[in-house]
Amino acid sequence: MGTAALLVELDDLGGVLALHAEIQRKRELGWAPELVDVIPAERTILLDGLADLAAAERELRGWRVRPAAVPDGPVVEIPCRYDGADLAGVAAAWGVAEREVA
């Protein structure tokens, strides 16, 4: 993402949901006004646009956030094919067989 982005890795989705809620709460109180984007995923949250990554990391480590409950819901299956023109190049760059890229 660049020099102003911080990727926070968490143990599970419950941790992501809890930290995301806390980030939103603190932003409403004025935390990190320069923050451009907050992108949660299954086990990470990407914070983009931070002015001081080291300070943000220290602050985040000091937060005490209890994991949130993960809502139940249907499993959504999205069929995918990994056969693009760059498959061989990606496999070579990663040092794996083409079948292992996916």
mmCIF file of C-alpha atoms in Angstrom:
data_model
loop_
_atom_site.group_PDB
_atom_site.id
_atom_site.type_symbol
_atom_site.label_atom_id
_atom_site.label_comp_id
_atom_site.label_asym_id
_atom_site.label_seq_id
_atom_site.Cartn_x
_atom_site.Cartn_y
_atom_site.Cartn_z
ATOM 1 C CA MET A 1 0.000 0.000 0.000
ATOM 2 C CA GLY A 2 2.868 2.363 0.617
ATOM 3 C CA THR A 3 4.825 4.130 3.309
ATOM 4 C CA ALA A 4 1.726 5.435 5.108
ATOM 5 C CA ALA A 5 -0.004 2.054 5.520
ATOM 6 C CA LEU A 6 0.020 -0.293 8.485
ATOM 7 C CA LEU A 7 -1.189 -3.901 8.250
ATOM 8 C CA VAL A 8 -2.413 -5.199 11.613
ATOM 9 C CA GLU A 9 -2.462 -9.009 11.877
ATOM 10 C CA LEU A 10 -4.892 -10.602 14.317
ATOM 11 C CA ASP A 11 -5.631 -14.139 15.493
ATOM 12 C CA ASP A 12 -9.127 -14.461 14.086
ATOM 13 C CA LEU A 13 -12.206 -12.737 12.717
ATOM 14 C CA GLY A 14 -13.477 -11.962 16.226
ATOM 15 C CA GLY A 15 -10.325 -9.957 16.865
ATOM 16 C CA VAL A 16 -10.710 -8.148 13.549
ATOM 17 C CA LEU A 17 -14.325 -7.230 14.259
ATOM 18 C CA ALA A 18 -13.485 -5.970 17.747
ATOM 19 C CA LEU A 19 -10.476 -3.911 16.667
ATOM 20 C CA HIS A 20 -12.354 -2.503 13.682
ATOM 21 C CA ALA A 21 -15.168 -1.355 15.996
ATOM 22 C CA GLU A 22 -12.624 0.207 18.368
ATOM 23 C CA ILE A 23 -10.866 1.996 15.504
ATOM 24 C CA GLN A 24 -14.203 3.392 14.334
ATOM 25 C CA ARG A 25 -15.086 4.485 17.892
ATOM 26 C CA LYS A 26 -11.724 6.203 18.400
ATOM 27 C CA ARG A 27 -11.914 7.884 14.988
ATOM 28 C CA GLU A 28 -15.243 9.419 16.017
ATOM 29 C CA LEU A 29 -13.366 10.868 19.009
ATOM 30 C CA GLY A 30 -10.649 12.320 16.751
ATOM 31 C CA TRP A 31 -8.023 9.569 16.625
ATOM 32 C CA ALA A 32 -5.859 9.557 13.469
ATOM 33 C CA PRO A 33 -7.696 12.264 11.502
ATOM 34 C CA GLU A 34 -5.250 11.746 8.615
ATOM 35 C CA LEU A 35 -6.360 8.127 8.175
ATOM 36 C CA VAL A 36 -7.666 7.650 4.632
ATOM 37 C CA ASP A 37 -8.955 4.080 4.708
ATOM 38 C CA VAL A 38 -9.601 1.193 7.102
ATOM 39 C CA ILE A 39 -9.883 -2.176 5.345
ATOM 40 C CA PRO A 40 -10.786 -5.194 7.488
ATOM 41 C CA ALA A 41 -10.260 -8.745 6.223
ATOM 42 C CA GLU A 42 -10.499 -12.193 7.810
ATOM 43 C CA ARG A 43 -7.361 -11.851 9.973
ATOM 44 C CA THR A 44 -6.005 -8.382 9.159
ATOM 45 C CA ILE A 45 -6.907 -4.711 9.138
ATOM 46 C CA LEU A 46 -5.131 -2.357 6.772
ATOM 47 C CA LEU A 47 -4.856 1.248 7.959
ATOM 48 C CA ASP A 48 -3.894 3.566 5.122
ATOM 49 C CA GLY A 49 -2.858 7.194 5.369
ATOM 50 C CA LEU A 50 -1.194 7.234 8.790
ATOM 51 C CA ALA A 51 1.200 10.111 9.391
ATOM 52 C CA ASP A 52 3.396 8.255 11.917
ATOM 53 C CA LEU A 53 3.381 4.463 11.556
ATOM 54 C CA ALA A 54 5.565 3.811 14.597
ATOM 55 C CA ALA A 55 3.376 5.940 16.863
ATOM 56 C CA ALA A 56 0.193 4.316 15.541
ATOM 57 C CA GLU A 57 1.644 0.838 16.072
ATOM 58 C CA ARG A 58 2.653 1.675 19.660
ATOM 59 C CA GLU A 59 -0.776 3.089 20.380
ATOM 60 C CA LEU A 60 -2.619 0.121 18.867
ATOM 61 C CA ARG A 61 -0.519 -2.304 20.922
ATOM 62 C CA GLY A 62 -1.650 -0.499 24.065
ATOM 63 C CA TRP A 63 -5.357 -0.832 23.346
ATOM 64 C CA ARG A 64 -7.216 -3.493 25.316
ATOM 65 C CA VAL A 65 -9.880 -4.809 22.973
ATOM 66 C CA ARG A 66 -11.995 -7.842 23.786
ATOM 67 C CA PRO A 67 -12.779 -10.121 20.822
ATOM 68 C CA ALA A 68 -16.226 -9.687 19.337
ATOM 69 C CA ALA A 69 -18.636 -12.476 18.590
ATOM 70 C CA VAL A 70 -18.534 -13.608 14.994
ATOM 71 C CA PRO A 71 -22.028 -13.570 13.519
ATOM 72 C CA ASP A 72 -23.373 -16.794 12.072
ATOM 73 C CA GLY A 73 -24.298 -16.743 8.448
ATOM 74 C CA PRO A 74 -24.420 -18.822 5.327
ATOM 75 C CA VAL A 75 -21.226 -19.916 3.638
ATOM 76 C CA VAL A 76 -20.878 -18.229 0.272
ATOM 77 C CA GLU A 77 -18.846 -20.173 -2.263
ATOM 78 C CA ILE A 78 -17.282 -18.204 -5.087
ATOM 79 C CA PRO A 79 -15.915 -20.377 -7.886
ATOM 80 C CA CYS A 80 -12.473 -19.261 -9.023
ATOM 81 C CA ARG A 81 -10.042 -20.250 -11.741
ATOM 82 C CA TYR A 82 -6.328 -19.656 -11.486
ATOM 83 C CA ASP A 83 -5.197 -19.974 -15.081
ATOM 84 C CA GLY A 84 -4.254 -16.446 -16.099
ATOM 85 C CA ALA A 85 -1.435 -15.557 -18.439
ATOM 86 C CA ASP A 86 0.775 -14.667 -15.460
ATOM 87 C CA LEU A 87 0.331 -17.986 -13.617
ATOM 88 C CA ALA A 88 3.747 -19.362 -14.606
ATOM 89 C CA GLY A 89 5.457 -16.109 -13.688
ATOM 90 C CA VAL A 90 3.742 -15.932 -10.290
ATOM 91 C CA ALA A 91 4.654 -19.559 -9.558
ATOM 92 C CA ALA A 92 8.270 -18.925 -10.518
ATOM 93 C CA ALA A 93 8.457 -15.742 -8.427
ATOM 94 C CA TRP A 94 7.059 -17.589 -5.395
ATOM 95 C CA GLY A 95 9.152 -20.695 -6.010
ATOM 96 C CA VAL A 96 6.149 -23.039 -6.127
ATOM 97 C CA ALA A 97 4.430 -25.232 -8.682
ATOM 98 C CA GLU A 98 1.622 -23.621 -10.696
ATOM 99 C CA ARG A 99 -0.976 -25.793 -8.926
ATOM 100 C CA GLU A 100 0.200 -24.354 -5.588
ATOM 101 C CA VAL A 101 -0.382 -20.704 -6.493
ATOM 102 C CA ALA A 102 -4.061 -20.826 -5.579
#
